[in-house]
PDB file of C-alpha atoms in Angstrom:
ATOM      1  CA  MET B   1       0.449  -0.185   0.560  1.00  0.00           C
ATOM      2  CA  ASP B   2       1.140   2.913  -0.894  1.00  0.00           C
ATOM      3  CA  ASP B   3       1.553   6.154   1.412  1.00  0.00           C
ATOM      4  CA  ASN B   4      -1.575   8.543   0.261  1.00  0.00           C
ATOM      5  CA  ALA B   5      -3.433   5.040   0.699  1.00  0.00           C
ATOM      6  CA  ARG B   6      -2.575   4.905   3.750  1.00  0.00           C
ATOM      7  CA  LEU B   7      -3.361   7.983   4.704  1.00  0.00           C
ATOM      8  CA  GLU B   8      -6.425   8.395   3.796  1.00  0.00           C
ATOM      9  CA  ASP B   9      -7.215   4.945   5.326  1.00  0.00           C
ATOM     10  CA  LEU B  10      -5.872   6.396   8.712  1.00  0.00           C
ATOM     11  CA  ALA B  11      -8.053   9.748   8.058  1.00  0.00           C
ATOM     12  CA  SER B  12     -11.112   7.932   7.437  1.00  0.00           C
ATOM     13  CA  GLN B  13     -10.429   5.806  10.708  1.00  0.00           C
ATOM     14  CA  THR B  14      -9.406   9.051  12.888  1.00  0.00           C
ATOM     15  CA  VAL B  15     -12.207  10.024  15.301  1.00  0.00           C
ATOM     16  CA  VAL B  16     -12.010  14.160  15.610  1.00  0.00           C
ATOM     17  CA  PRO B  17     -14.886  15.790  17.955  1.00  0.00           C
ATOM     18  CA  LYS B  18     -16.259  18.024  15.347  1.00  0.00           C
ATOM     19  CA  ASP B  19     -17.002  21.664  17.534  1.00  0.00           C
ATOM     20  CA  ILE B  20     -14.471  22.972  20.031  1.00  0.00           C
ATOM     21  CA  LYS B  21     -17.604  23.880  22.339  1.00  0.00           C
ATOM     22  CA  GLN B  22     -19.759  20.554  24.122  1.00  0.00           C
ATOM     23  CA  LEU B  23     -16.997  17.673  23.975  1.00  0.00           C
ATOM     24  CA  ARG B  24     -17.034  15.527  26.628  1.00  0.00           C
ATOM     25  CA  ALA B  25     -15.078  12.365  26.858  1.00  0.00           C
ATOM     26  CA  CYS B  26     -15.193   9.050  27.867  1.00  0.00           C
ATOM     27  CA  THR B  27     -14.584   8.083  30.837  1.00  0.00           C
ATOM     28  CA  HIS B  28     -13.391   4.902  30.299  1.00  0.00           C
ATOM     29  CA  CYS B  29     -10.958   5.165  27.587  1.00  0.00           C
ATOM     30  CA  HIS B  30     -10.791   9.050  27.627  1.00  0.00           C
ATOM     31  CA  LEU B  31     -12.527   9.394  23.604  1.00  0.00           C
ATOM     32  CA  VAL B  32     -12.676  13.512  23.246  1.00  0.00           C
ATOM     33  CA  LYS B  33     -16.020  13.988  20.839  1.00  0.00           C
ATOM     34  CA  HIS B  34     -19.166  16.746  20.398  1.00  0.00           C
ATOM     35  CA  VAL B  35     -21.872  15.604  21.709  1.00  0.00           C
ATOM     36  CA  LYS B  36     -24.032  14.512  19.622  1.00  0.00           C
ATOM     37  CA  GLN B  37     -21.228  12.588  17.907  1.00  0.00           C
ATOM     38  CA  PHE B  38     -20.653  10.282  21.247  1.00  0.00           C
ATOM     39  CA  GLU B  39     -25.450  10.559  20.329  1.00  0.00           C
ATOM     40  CA  ARG B  40     -25.175   9.287  16.797  1.00  0.00           C
ATOM     41  CA  GLU B  41     -22.217   7.094  17.068  1.00  0.00           C
ATOM     42  CA  GLY B  42     -21.579   5.633  20.125  1.00  0.00           C
ATOM     43  CA  CYS B  43     -17.514   5.236  21.546  1.00  0.00           C
ATOM     44  CA  GLU B  44     -15.433   4.048  18.490  1.00  0.00           C
ATOM     45  CA  ASN B  45     -12.981   1.816  20.906  1.00  0.00           C
ATOM     46  CA  CYS B  46     -15.611   0.771  23.960  1.00  0.00           C
ATOM     47  CA  GLY B  47     -18.484   0.183  20.998  1.00  0.00           C
ATOM     48  CA  ARG B  48     -21.070   1.874  23.191  1.00  0.00           C
ATOM     49  CA  ASN B  49     -24.226   2.996  21.651  1.00  0.00           C
ATOM     50  CA  PHE B  50     -25.490   6.232  23.949  1.00  0.00           C
ATOM     51  CA  GLU B  51     -29.544   6.521  23.957  1.00  0.00           C
ATOM     52  CA  LYS B  52     -30.212  10.342  23.840  1.00  0.00           C
ATOM     53  CA  ASP B  53     -29.349  11.735  27.602  1.00  0.00           C
ATOM     54  CA  ALA B  54     -27.249   8.443  28.581  1.00  0.00           C
ATOM     55  CA  TYR B  55     -23.925   9.307  27.346  1.00  0.00           C
ATOM     56  CA  ASP B  56     -23.897  11.739  30.367  1.00  0.00           C
ATOM     57  CA  GLU B  57     -23.945   8.458  33.016  1.00  0.00           C
ATOM     58  CA  HIS B  58     -19.912   7.658  31.032  1.00  0.00           C
ATOM     59  CA  CYS B  59     -18.620  10.836  29.730  1.00  0.00           C
ATOM     60  CA  SER B  60     -17.295  14.061  31.208  1.00  0.00           C
ATOM     61  CA  VAL B  61     -17.505  17.407  30.306  1.00  0.00           C
ATOM     62  CA  ASN B  62     -14.069  17.555  33.977  1.00  0.00           C
ATOM     63  CA  PHE B  63     -11.000  16.294  31.812  1.00  0.00           C
ATOM     64  CA  THR B  64      -8.058  18.789  30.769  1.00  0.00           C
ATOM     65  CA  GLY B  65      -5.191  18.333  28.924  1.00  0.00           C
ATOM     66  CA  VAL B  66      -6.261  15.946  24.975  1.00  0.00           C
ATOM     67  CA  ALA B  67      -3.542  14.970  22.807  1.00  0.00           C
ATOM     68  CA  ALA B  68      -4.221  14.302  18.586  1.00  0.00           C
ATOM     69  CA  ILE B  69      -3.471  10.824  18.322  1.00  0.00           C
ATOM     70  CA  MET B  70      -2.845   9.533  14.783  1.00  0.00           C
ATOM     71  CA  GLN B  71      -1.086   6.141  14.458  1.00  0.00           C
ATOM     72  CA  PRO B  72      -1.433   4.923  18.181  1.00  0.00           C
ATOM     73  CA  ASP B  73       0.618   1.936  16.897  1.00  0.00           C
ATOM     74  CA  ASN B  74       3.881   3.717  16.245  1.00  0.00           C
ATOM     75  CA  SER B  75       3.292   6.896  18.819  1.00  0.00           C
ATOM     76  CA  TRP B  76       5.681   7.028  21.079  1.00  0.00           C
ATOM     77  CA  VAL B  77       2.354   9.186  23.187  1.00  0.00           C
ATOM     78  CA  ALA B  78       0.151   6.408  22.894  1.00  0.00           C
ATOM     79  CA  ARG B  79       2.396   4.351  24.066  1.00  0.00           C
ATOM     80  CA  TRP B  80       3.475   6.695  27.269  1.00  0.00           C
ATOM     81  CA  LEU B  81      -0.840   7.202  28.048  1.00  0.00           C
ATOM     82  CA  ARG B  82      -1.232   3.544  27.060  1.00  0.00           C
ATOM     83  CA  LYS B  83      -3.724   4.219  23.734  1.00  0.00           C
ATOM     84  CA  GLN B  84      -2.031   2.434  21.561  1.00  0.00           C
ATOM     85  CA  ASN B  85      -4.359  -0.106  20.796  1.00  0.00           C
ATOM     86  CA  LEU B  86      -7.313   2.493  20.510  1.00  0.00           C
ATOM     87  CA  LYS B  87      -8.785   3.940  18.121  1.00  0.00           C
ATOM     88  CA  PRO B  88      -6.287   7.488  16.122  1.00  0.00           C
ATOM     89  CA  GLY B  89      -7.916  10.573  17.131  1.00  0.00           C
ATOM     90  CA  CYS B  90      -8.362  12.783  20.131  1.00  0.00           C
ATOM     91  CA  TYR B  91      -7.521  12.123  23.593  1.00  0.00           C
ATOM     92  CA  ALA B  92      -8.225  13.176  26.989  1.00  0.00           C
ATOM     93  CA  LEU B  93      -5.365  12.938  29.646  1.00  0.00           C
ATOM     94  CA  GLU B  94      -7.056  13.359  33.177  1.00  0.00           C
ATOM     95  CA  VAL B  95     -10.638  12.885  33.219  1.00  0.00           C
ATOM     96  CA  ALA B  96     -13.187  13.529  36.009  1.00  0.00           C
ATOM     97  CA  GLY B  97     -15.559  11.110  36.865  1.00  0.00           C
ATOM     98  CA  GLU B  98     -16.217   5.894  37.007  1.00  0.00           C
ATOM     99  CA  THR B  99     -15.798   3.889  34.258  1.00  0.00           C
ATOM    100  CA  PHE B 100     -17.373   1.357  33.950  1.00  0.00           C
ATOM    101  CA  GLU B 101     -17.437  -1.084  34.047  1.00  0.00           C
ATOM    102  CA  ALA B 102     -17.751  -4.070  30.149  1.00  0.00           C
ATOM    103  CA  ASP B 103     -19.837  -5.996  29.954  1.00  0.00           C
TER     104      ASP B 103
END
């Protein structure tokens, strides 16, 4: 696969917030997205689909710092944050709130 095709494939998999207002972070994996994105798509890492208002139980507005991790398998930042096995995207450095239990 050439570099352009690889980059296009990576870009299609990346989860990026659509707006800087009303951001939430998943309390389990720390993925940061707009509240509407969590409502529509759920969390790509946790496999949870949030019904309307259910995202409040699993997402928090209280988070600090954001790291954009575009190549988790090749990133020293992803290794340092222990996010190398997650989808490319923006991740909170710290999230206030309880993590939910996986089924």
